[in-house]
mmCIF file of C-alpha atoms in Angstrom:
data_model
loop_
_atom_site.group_PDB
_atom_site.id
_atom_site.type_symbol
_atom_site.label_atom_id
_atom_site.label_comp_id
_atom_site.label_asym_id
_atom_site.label_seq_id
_atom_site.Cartn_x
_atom_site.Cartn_y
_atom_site.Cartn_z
ATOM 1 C CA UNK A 1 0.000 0.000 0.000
ATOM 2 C CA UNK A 2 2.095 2.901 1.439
ATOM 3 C CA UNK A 3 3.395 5.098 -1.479
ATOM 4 C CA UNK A 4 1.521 3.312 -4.097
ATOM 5 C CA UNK A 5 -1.880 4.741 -2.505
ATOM 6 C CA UNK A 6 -0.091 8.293 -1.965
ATOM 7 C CA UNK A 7 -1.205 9.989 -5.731
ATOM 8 C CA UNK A 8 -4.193 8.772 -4.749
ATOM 9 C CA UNK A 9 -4.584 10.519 -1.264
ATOM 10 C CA UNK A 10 -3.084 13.749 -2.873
ATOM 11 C CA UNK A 11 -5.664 14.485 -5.778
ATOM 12 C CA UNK A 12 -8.182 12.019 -6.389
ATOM 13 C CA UNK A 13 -8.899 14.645 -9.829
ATOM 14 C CA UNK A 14 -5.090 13.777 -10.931
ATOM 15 C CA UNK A 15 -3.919 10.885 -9.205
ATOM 16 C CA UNK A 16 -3.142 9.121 -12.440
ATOM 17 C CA UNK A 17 -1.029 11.949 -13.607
ATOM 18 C CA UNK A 18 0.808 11.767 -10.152
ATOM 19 C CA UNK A 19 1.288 8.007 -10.439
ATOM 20 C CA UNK A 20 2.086 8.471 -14.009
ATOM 21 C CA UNK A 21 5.276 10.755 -13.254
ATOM 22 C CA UNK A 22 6.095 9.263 -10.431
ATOM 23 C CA UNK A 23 6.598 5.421 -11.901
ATOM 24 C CA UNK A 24 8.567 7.393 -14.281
ATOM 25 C CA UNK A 25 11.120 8.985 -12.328
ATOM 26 C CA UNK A 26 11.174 5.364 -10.585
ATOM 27 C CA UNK A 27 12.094 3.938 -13.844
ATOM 28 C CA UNK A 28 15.042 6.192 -13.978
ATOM 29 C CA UNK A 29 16.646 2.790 -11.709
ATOM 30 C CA UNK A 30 15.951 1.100 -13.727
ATOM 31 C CA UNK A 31 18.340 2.077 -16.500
ATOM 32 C CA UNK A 32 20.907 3.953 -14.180
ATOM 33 C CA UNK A 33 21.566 1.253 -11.828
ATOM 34 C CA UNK A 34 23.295 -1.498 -14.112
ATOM 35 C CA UNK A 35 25.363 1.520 -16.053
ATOM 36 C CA UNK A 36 26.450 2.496 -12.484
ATOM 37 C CA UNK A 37 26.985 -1.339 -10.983
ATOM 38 C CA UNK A 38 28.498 -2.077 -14.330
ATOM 39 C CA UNK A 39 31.332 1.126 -14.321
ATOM 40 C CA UNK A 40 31.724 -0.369 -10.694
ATOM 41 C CA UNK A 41 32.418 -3.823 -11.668
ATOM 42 C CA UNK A 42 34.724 -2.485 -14.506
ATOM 43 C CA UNK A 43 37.080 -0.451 -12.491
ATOM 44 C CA UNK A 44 38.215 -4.040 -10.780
ATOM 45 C CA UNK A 45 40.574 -6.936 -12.464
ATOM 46 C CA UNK A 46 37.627 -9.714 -13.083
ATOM 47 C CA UNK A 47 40.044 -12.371 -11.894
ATOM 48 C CA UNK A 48 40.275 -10.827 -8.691
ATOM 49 C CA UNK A 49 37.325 -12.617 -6.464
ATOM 50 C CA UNK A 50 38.364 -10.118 -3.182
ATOM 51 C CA UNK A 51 38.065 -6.958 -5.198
ATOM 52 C CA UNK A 52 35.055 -7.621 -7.278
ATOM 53 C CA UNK A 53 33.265 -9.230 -3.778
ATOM 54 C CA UNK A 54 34.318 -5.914 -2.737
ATOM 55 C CA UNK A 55 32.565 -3.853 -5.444
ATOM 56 C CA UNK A 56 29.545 -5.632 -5.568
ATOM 57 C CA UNK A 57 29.116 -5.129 -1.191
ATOM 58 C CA UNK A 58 29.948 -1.176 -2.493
ATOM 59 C CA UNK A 59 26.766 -2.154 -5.208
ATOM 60 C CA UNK A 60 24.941 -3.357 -2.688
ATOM 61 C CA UNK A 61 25.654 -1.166 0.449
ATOM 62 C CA UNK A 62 24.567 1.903 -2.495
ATOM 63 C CA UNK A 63 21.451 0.957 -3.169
ATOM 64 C CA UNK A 64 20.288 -0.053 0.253
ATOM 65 C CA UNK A 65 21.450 3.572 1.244
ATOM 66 C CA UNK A 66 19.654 4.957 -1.546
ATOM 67 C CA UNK A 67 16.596 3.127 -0.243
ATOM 68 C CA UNK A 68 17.046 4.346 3.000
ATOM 69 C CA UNK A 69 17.463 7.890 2.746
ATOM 70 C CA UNK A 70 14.115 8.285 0.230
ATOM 71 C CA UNK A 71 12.516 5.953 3.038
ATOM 72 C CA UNK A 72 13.334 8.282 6.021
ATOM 73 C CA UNK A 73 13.182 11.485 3.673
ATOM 74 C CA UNK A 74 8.952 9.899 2.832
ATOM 75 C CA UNK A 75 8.643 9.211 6.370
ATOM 76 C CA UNK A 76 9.222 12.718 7.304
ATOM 77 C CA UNK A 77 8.521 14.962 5.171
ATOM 78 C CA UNK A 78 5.585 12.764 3.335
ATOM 79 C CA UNK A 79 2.006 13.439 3.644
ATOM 80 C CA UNK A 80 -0.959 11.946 2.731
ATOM 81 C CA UNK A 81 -2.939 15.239 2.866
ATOM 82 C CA UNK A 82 -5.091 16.299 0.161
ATOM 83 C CA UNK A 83 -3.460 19.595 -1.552
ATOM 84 C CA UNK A 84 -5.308 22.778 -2.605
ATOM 85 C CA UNK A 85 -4.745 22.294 -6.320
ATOM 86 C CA UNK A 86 -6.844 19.588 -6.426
ATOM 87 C CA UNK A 87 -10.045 21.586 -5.285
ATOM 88 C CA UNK A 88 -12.320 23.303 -8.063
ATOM 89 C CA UNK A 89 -13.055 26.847 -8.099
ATOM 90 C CA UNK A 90 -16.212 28.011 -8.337
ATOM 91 C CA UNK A 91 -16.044 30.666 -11.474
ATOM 92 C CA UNK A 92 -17.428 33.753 -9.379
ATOM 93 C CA UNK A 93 -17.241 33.313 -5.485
ATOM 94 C CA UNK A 94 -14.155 31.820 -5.871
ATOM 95 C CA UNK A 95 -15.029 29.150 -3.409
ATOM 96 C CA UNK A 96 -13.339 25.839 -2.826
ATOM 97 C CA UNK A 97 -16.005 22.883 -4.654
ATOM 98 C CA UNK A 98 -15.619 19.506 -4.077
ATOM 99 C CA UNK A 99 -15.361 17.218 -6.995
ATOM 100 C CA UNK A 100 -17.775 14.698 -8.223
ATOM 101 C CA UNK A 101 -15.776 11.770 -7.342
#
C-alpha cells in the first residue's frame, strides 16, 4: 500500500497523472543502476574474487542507502494530505467545490 496509494490521497482529480510521473522517475533505476553497478564492476581486475566481492558489497551497500534515505526522507517529510490544487473553483465566489468523485 504505502506510497503506491499516496497519488491517490493527494488528488483524487489527478492521481493518475501523479502516479504516471512518479513510476517514471522510478524507472530512472531502472536504466541507471546497471550503467552504475556495471562502471563499478569495470574499475576491478575480473580475476580478482576479493576486489570484485568488494565492489559488488559497495553495489549493494549503495542501493540499500539509496533506499534508506528516500525511506526516512517519505517518512518525514511525506504526507498523505489532500493539496489545494486539487479543489475546483467556483467561477465567481471563488469558493473551494468539491469534486464529483
Amino acid at each position: 500500500v504505502s506510497t503506491q496509494s499516496t497519488g491517490m490521497d493527494l488528488s483524487p482529480r489527478f492521481s493518475g497523472v501523479l502516479c504516471g510521473i512518479a513510476n517514471g522517475l522510478c524507472a530512472v533505476a531502472g536504466l541507471v543502476g546497471p550503467v552504475v553497478v556495471g562502471k563499478l564492476l569495470d574499475a576491478v581486475d575480473q580475476t580478482n574474487q576479493k576486489a570484485l566481492h568488494t565492489q559488488w558489497q559497495l553495489a549493494f551497500a549503495s542501493a540499500s542507502i539509496l533506499w534508506a534515505v528516500g525511506s526516512l526522507q517519505y517518512v518525514v517529510f511525506g504526507s498523505a494530505e489532500r493539496q489545494p490544487w486539487d479543489r475546483l473553483r467556483k467561477e465567481e465566489g471563488g469558493e473551494d467545490v468539491e469534486p464529483l468523485l
